[in-house]
PDB file of C-alpha atoms in Angstrom:
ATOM      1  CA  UNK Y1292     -40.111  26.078 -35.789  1.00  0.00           C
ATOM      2  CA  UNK Y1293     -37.607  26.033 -33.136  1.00  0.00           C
ATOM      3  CA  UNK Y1294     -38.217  24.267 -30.043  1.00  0.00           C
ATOM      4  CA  UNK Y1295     -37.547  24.983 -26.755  1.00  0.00           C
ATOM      5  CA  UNK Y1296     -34.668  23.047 -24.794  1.00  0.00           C
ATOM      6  CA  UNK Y1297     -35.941  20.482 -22.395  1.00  0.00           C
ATOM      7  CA  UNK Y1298     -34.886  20.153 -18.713  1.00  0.00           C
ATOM      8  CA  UNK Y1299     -32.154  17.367 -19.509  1.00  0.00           C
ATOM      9  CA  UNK Y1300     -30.811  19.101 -22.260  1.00  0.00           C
ATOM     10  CA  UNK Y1301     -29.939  21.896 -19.903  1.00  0.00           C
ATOM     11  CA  UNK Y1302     -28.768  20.215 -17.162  1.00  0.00           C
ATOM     12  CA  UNK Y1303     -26.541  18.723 -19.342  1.00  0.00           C
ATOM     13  CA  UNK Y1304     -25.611  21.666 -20.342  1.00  0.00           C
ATOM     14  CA  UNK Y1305     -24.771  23.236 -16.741  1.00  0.00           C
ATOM     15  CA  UNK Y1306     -22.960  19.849 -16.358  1.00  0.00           C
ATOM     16  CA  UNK Y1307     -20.764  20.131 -19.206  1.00  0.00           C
ATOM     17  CA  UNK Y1308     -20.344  23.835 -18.440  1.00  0.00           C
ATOM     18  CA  UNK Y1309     -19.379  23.056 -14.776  1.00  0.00           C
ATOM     19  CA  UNK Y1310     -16.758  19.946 -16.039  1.00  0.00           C
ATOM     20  CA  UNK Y1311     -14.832  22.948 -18.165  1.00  0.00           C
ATOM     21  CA  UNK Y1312     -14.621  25.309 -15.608  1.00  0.00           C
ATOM     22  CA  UNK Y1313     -13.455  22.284 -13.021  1.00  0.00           C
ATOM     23  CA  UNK Y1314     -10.868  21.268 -15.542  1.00  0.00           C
ATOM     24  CA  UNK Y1315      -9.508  24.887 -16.283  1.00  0.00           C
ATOM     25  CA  UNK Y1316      -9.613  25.617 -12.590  1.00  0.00           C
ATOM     26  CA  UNK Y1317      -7.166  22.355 -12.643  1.00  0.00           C
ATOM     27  CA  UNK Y1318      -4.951  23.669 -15.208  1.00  0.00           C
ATOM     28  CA  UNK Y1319      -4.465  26.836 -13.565  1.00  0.00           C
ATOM     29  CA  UNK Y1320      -4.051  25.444 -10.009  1.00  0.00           C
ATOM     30  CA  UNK Y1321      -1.608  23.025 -11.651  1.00  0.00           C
ATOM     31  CA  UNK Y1322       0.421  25.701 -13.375  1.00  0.00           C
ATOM     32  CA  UNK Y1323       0.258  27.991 -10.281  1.00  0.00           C
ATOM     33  CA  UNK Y1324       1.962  25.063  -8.334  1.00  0.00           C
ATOM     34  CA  UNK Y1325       4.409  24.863 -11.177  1.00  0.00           C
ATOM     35  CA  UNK Y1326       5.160  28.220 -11.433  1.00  0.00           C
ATOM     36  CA  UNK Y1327       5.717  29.020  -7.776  1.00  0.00           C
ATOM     37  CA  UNK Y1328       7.332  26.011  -7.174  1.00  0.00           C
ATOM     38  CA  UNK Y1329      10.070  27.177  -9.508  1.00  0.00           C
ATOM     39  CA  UNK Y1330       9.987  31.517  -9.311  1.00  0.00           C
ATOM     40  CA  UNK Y1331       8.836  31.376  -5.863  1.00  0.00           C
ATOM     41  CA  UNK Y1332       5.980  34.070  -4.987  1.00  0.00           C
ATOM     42  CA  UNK Y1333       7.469  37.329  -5.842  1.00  0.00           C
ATOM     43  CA  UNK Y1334       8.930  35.770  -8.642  1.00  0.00           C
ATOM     44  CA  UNK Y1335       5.697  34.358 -10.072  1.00  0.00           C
ATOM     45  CA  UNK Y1336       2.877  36.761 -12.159  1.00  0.00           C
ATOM     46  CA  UNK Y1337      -0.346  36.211 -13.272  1.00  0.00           C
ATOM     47  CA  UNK Y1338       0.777  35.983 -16.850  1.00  0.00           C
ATOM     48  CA  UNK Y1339       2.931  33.145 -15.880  1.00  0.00           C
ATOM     49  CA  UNK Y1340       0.017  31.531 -14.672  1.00  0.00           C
ATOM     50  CA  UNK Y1341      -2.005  31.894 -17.898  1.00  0.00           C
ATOM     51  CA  UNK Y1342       0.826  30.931 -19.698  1.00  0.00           C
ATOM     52  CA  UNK Y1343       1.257  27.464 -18.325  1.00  0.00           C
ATOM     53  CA  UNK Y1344      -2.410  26.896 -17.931  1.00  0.00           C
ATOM     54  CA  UNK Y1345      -2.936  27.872 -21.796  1.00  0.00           C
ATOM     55  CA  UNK Y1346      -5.363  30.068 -20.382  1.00  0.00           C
ATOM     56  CA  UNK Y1347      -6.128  34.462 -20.668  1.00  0.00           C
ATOM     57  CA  UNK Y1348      -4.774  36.314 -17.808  1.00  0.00           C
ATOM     58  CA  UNK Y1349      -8.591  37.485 -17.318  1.00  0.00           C
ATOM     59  CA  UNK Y1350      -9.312  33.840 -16.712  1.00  0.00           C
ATOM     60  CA  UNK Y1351      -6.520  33.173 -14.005  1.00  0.00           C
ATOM     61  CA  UNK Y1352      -8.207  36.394 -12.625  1.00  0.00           C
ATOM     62  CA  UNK Y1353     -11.397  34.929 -12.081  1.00  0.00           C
ATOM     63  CA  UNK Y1354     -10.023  32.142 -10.065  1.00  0.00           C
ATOM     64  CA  UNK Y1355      -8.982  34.129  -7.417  1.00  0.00           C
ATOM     65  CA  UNK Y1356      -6.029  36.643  -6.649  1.00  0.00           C
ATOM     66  CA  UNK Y1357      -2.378  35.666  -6.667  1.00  0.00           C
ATOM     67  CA  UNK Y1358      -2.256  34.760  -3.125  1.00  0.00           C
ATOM     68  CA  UNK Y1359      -5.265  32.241  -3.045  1.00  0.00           C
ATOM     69  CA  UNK Y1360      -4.216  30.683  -5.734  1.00  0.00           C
ATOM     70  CA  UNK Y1361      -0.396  29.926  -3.650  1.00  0.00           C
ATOM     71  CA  UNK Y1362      -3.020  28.463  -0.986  1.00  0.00           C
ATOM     72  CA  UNK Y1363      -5.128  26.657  -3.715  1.00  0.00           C
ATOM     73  CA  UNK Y1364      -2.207  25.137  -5.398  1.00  0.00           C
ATOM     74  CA  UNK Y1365      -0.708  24.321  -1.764  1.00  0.00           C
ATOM     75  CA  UNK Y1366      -4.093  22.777  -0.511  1.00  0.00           C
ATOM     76  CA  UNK Y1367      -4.571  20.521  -3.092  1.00  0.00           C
ATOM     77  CA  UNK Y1368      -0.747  19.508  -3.903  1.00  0.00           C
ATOM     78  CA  UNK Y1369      -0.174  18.491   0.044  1.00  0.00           C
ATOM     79  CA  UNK Y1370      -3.707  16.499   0.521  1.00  0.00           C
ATOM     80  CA  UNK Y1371      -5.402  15.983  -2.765  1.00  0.00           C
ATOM     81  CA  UNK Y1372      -8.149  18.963  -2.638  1.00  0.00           C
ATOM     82  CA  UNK Y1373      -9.203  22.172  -2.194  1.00  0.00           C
ATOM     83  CA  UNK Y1374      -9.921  23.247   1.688  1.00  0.00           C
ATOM     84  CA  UNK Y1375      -8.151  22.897   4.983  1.00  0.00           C
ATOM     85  CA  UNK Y1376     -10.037  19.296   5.764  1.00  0.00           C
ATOM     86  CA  UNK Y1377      -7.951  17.317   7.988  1.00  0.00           C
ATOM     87  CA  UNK Y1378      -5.878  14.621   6.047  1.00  0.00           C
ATOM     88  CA  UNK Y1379      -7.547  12.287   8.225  1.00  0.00           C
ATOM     89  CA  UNK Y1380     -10.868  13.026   6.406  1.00  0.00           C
ATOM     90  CA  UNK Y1381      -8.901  11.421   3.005  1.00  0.00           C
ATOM     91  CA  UNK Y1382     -10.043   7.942   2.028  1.00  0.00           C
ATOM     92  CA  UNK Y1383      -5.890   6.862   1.422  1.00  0.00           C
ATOM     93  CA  UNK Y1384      -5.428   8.487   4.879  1.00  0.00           C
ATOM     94  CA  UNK Y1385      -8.090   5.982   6.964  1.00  0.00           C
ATOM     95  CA  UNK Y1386      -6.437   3.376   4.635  1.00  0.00           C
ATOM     96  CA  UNK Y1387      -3.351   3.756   6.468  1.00  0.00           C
ATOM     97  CA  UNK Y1388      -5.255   4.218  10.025  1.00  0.00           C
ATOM     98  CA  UNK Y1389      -6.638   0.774   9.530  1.00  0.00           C
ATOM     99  CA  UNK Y1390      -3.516  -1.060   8.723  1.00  0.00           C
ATOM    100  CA  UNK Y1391      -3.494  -3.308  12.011  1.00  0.00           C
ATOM    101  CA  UNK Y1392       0.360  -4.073  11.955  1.00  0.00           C
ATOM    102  CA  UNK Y1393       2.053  -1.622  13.857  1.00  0.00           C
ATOM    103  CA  UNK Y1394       4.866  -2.064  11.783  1.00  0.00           C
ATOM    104  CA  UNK Y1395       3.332  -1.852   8.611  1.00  0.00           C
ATOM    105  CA  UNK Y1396       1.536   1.198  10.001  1.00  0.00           C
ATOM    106  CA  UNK Y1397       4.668   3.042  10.988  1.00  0.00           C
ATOM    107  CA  UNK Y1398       5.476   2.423   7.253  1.00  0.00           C
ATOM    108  CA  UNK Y1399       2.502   3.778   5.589  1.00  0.00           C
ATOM    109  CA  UNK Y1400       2.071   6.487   7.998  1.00  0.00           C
ATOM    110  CA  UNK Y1401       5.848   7.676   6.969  1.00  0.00           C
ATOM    111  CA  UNK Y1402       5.343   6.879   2.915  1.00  0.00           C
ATOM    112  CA  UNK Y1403       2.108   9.284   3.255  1.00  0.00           C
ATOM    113  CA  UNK Y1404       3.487  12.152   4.896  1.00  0.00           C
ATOM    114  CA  UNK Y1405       6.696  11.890   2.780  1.00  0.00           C
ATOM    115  CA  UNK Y1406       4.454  11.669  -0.618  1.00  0.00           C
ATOM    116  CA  UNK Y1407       2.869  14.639   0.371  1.00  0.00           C
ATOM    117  CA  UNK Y1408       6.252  16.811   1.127  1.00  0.00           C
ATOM    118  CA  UNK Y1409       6.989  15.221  -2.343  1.00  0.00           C
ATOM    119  CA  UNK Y1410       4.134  16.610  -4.149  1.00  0.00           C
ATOM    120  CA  UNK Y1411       5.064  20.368  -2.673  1.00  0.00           C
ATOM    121  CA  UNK Y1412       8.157  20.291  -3.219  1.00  0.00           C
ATOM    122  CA  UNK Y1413       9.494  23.531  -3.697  1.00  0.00           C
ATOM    123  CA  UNK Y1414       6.032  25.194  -3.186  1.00  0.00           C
ATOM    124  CA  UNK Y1415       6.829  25.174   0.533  1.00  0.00           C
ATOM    125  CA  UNK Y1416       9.427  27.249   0.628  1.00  0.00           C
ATOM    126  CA  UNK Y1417       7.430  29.678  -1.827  1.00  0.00           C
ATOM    127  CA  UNK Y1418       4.550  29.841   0.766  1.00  0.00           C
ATOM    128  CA  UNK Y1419       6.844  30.248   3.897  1.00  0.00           C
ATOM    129  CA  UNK Y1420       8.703  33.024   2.270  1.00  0.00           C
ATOM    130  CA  UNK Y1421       5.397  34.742   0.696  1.00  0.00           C
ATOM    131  CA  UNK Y1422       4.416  34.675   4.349  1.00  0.00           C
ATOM    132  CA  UNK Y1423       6.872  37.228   5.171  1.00  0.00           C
ATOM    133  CA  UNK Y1424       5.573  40.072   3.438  1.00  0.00           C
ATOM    134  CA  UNK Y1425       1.749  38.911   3.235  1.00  0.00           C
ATOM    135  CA  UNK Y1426      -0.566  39.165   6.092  1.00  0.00           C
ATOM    136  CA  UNK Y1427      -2.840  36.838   4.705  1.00  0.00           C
ATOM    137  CA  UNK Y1428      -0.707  34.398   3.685  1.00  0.00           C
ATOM    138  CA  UNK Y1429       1.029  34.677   6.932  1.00  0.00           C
ATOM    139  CA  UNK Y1430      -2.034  34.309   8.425  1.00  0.00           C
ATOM    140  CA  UNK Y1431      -2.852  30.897   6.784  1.00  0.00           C
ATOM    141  CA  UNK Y1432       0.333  29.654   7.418  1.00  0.00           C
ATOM    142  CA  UNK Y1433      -0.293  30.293  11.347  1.00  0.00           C
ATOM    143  CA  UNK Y1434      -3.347  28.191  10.623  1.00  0.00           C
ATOM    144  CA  UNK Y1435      -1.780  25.761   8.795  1.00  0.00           C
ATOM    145  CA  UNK Y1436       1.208  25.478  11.632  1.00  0.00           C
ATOM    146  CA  UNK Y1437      -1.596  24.894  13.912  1.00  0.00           C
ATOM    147  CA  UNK Y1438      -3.502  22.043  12.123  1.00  0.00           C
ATOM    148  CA  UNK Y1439      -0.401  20.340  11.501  1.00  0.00           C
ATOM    149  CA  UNK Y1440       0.570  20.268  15.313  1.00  0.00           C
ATOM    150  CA  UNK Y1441      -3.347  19.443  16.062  1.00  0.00           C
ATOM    151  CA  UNK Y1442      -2.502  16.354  13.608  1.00  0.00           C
ATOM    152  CA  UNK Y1443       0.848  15.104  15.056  1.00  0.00           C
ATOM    153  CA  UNK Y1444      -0.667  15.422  18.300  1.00  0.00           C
ATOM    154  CA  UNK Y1445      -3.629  13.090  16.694  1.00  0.00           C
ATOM    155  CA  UNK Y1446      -0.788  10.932  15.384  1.00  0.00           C
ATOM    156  CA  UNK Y1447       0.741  10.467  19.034  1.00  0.00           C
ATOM    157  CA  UNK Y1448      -2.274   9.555  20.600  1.00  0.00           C
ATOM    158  CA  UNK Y1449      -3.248   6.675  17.908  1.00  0.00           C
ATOM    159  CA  UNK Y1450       0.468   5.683  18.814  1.00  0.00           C
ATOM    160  CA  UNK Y1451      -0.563   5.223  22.677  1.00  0.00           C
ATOM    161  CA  UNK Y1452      -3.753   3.264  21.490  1.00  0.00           C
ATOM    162  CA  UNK Y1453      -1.857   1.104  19.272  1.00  0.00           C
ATOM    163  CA  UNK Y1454       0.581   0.515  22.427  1.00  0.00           C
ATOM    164  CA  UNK Y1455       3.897   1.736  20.701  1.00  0.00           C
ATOM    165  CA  UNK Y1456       5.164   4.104  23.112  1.00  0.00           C
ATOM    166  CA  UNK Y1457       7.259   2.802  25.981  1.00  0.00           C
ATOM    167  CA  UNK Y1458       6.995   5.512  28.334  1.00  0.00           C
ATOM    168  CA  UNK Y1459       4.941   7.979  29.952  1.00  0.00           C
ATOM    169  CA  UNK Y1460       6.350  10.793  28.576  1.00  0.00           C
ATOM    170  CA  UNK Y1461       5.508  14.737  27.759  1.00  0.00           C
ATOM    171  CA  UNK Y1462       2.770  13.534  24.525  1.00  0.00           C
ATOM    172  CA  UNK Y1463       3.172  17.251  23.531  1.00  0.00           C
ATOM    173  CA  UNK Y1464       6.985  17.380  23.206  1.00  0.00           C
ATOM    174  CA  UNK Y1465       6.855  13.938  21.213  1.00  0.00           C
ATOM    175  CA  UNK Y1466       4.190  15.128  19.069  1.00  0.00           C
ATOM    176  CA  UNK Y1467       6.279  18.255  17.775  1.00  0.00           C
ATOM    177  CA  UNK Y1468       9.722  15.809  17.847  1.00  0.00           C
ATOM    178  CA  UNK Y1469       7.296  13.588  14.990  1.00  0.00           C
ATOM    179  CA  UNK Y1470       6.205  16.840  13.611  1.00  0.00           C
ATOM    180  CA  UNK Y1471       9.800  18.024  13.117  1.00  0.00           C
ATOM    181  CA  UNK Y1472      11.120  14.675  11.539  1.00  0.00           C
ATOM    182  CA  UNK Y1473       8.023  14.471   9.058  1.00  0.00           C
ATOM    183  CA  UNK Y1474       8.048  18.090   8.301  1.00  0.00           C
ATOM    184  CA  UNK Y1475       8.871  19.735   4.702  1.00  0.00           C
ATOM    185  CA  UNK Y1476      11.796  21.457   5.846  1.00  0.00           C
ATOM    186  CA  UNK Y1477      13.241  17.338   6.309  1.00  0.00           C
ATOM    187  CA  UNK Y1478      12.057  16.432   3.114  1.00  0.00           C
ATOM    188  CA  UNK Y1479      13.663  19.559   1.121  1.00  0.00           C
ATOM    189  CA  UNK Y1480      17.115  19.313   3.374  1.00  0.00           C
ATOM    190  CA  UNK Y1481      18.341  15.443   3.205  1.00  0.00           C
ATOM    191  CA  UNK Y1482      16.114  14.883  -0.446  1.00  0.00           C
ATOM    192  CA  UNK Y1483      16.565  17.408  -2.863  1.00  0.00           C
ATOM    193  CA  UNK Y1484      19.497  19.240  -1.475  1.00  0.00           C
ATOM    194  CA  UNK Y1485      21.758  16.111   0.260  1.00  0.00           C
ATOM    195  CA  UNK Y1486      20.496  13.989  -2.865  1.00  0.00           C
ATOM    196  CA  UNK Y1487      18.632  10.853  -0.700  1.00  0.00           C
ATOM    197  CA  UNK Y1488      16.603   8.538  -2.643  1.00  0.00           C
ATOM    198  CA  UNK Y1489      13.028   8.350  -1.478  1.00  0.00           C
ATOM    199  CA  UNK Y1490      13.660   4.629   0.154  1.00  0.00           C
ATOM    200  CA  UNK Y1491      16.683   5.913   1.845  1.00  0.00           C
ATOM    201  CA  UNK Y1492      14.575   9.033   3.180  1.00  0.00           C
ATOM    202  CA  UNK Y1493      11.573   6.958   4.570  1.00  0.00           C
ATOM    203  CA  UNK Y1494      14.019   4.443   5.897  1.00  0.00           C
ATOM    204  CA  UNK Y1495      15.921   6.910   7.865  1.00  0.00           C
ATOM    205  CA  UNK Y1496      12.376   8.250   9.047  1.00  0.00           C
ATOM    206  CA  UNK Y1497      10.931   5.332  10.435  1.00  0.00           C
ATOM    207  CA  UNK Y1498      14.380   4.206  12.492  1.00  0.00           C
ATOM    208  CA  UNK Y1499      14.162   7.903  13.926  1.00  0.00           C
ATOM    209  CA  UNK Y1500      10.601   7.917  14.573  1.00  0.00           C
ATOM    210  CA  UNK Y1501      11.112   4.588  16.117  1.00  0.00           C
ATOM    211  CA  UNK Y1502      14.428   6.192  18.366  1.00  0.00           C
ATOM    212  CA  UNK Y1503      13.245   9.408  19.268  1.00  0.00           C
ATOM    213  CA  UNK Y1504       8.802   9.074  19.350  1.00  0.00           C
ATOM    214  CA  UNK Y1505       8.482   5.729  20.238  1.00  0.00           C
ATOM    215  CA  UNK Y1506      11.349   4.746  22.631  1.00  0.00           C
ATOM    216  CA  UNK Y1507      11.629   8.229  24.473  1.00  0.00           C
TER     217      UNK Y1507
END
């Protein structure tokens, strides 16, 4: 006689079934990133995808089409998750808020940001240039350009609270001067094309962000 599943065996069911689909949603992001990272957009397809994920090109279908999974991959390579949260919102990123040292602060702050350009590496330049020829991609990016200068303006005013700027200055022009030293395009330029190491990179960032932020 057969008998009937209980109420825990399904939900652990639903929870196992929901752990898969989490973990191939990983794999695909993961290979998207990969793949994009490399081909750039045009030069990426769906099978490529698949392939890297180990997945069926009906299964990288169902996670989205090609363009949301560029913002997926993008999204969760730069701060850790899916969604357009502010990195503020990110445990590692109050971490660094609450380091009381200014000094040590300036430090963190400029190791976070520069992990993150590390982590979408070459995925940048896939989005920007995607952006050209897709309006919703290009629309993102606007959004994404937005949020970032939202942030960097956030960034400048903990800077005043924390006392570190000498002058009273134009907080908008200093807030896309940070924006422009911490930005991807930086990152890509002096790392992977002029061949800095990391600690030579972050070095260079904090004396400049020290120069050009905080003694304007």
């Amino acid at each position: 006689m057969s008998t009937a599943p209980t109420s825990s065996s399904r939900s652990y069911t639903s929870s196992l079934r929901s752990e898969q689909a989490a973990q191939t949603r990983q794999r695909i992001l993961d290979s998207a990133a990969e793949c994009f990272a490399t081909n750039g957009y045009a030069g990426t397809s769906l099978a490529d995808i698949a392939h890297g994920a180990g997945v069926s090109v009906e299964t990288v279908k169902l996670s989205g089409p090609k363009r949301q999974l560029l913002l997926s991959a993008f999204e969760q390579r730069f701060s850790g998750s899916e969604g357009r949260e502010p990195l503020t919102d990110r445990a590692d990123a109050r971490a660094v808020l609450e380091i009381a040292d200014n000094d040590e602060f300036l430090l963190a702050l400029v190791r976070f940001i520069a992990q993150a350009n590390a982590r979408t590496s070459g995925l940048w330049s896939a989005y920007v240039s995607a952006a050209t020829s897709d309006a919703v991609i290009g629309e993102s990016l606007l959004e994404l350009l937005k949020r970032r200068r939202n942030e960097y303006r956030a960034a400048i005013t903990t800077f005043d609270d924390r006392r570190m700027l000498s002058t009273d200055v134009n907080r908008h022009e200093l807030a896309d001067a940070l924006s422009f030293l911490m930005s991807p395009e930086s990152y890509a330029e002096l790392v992977e094309q002029a061949g800095w190491s990391t600690k030579r990179y972050v070095d260079w960032q904090v004396h400049a962000i020290r120069r050009i932020v905080l003694e304007a």
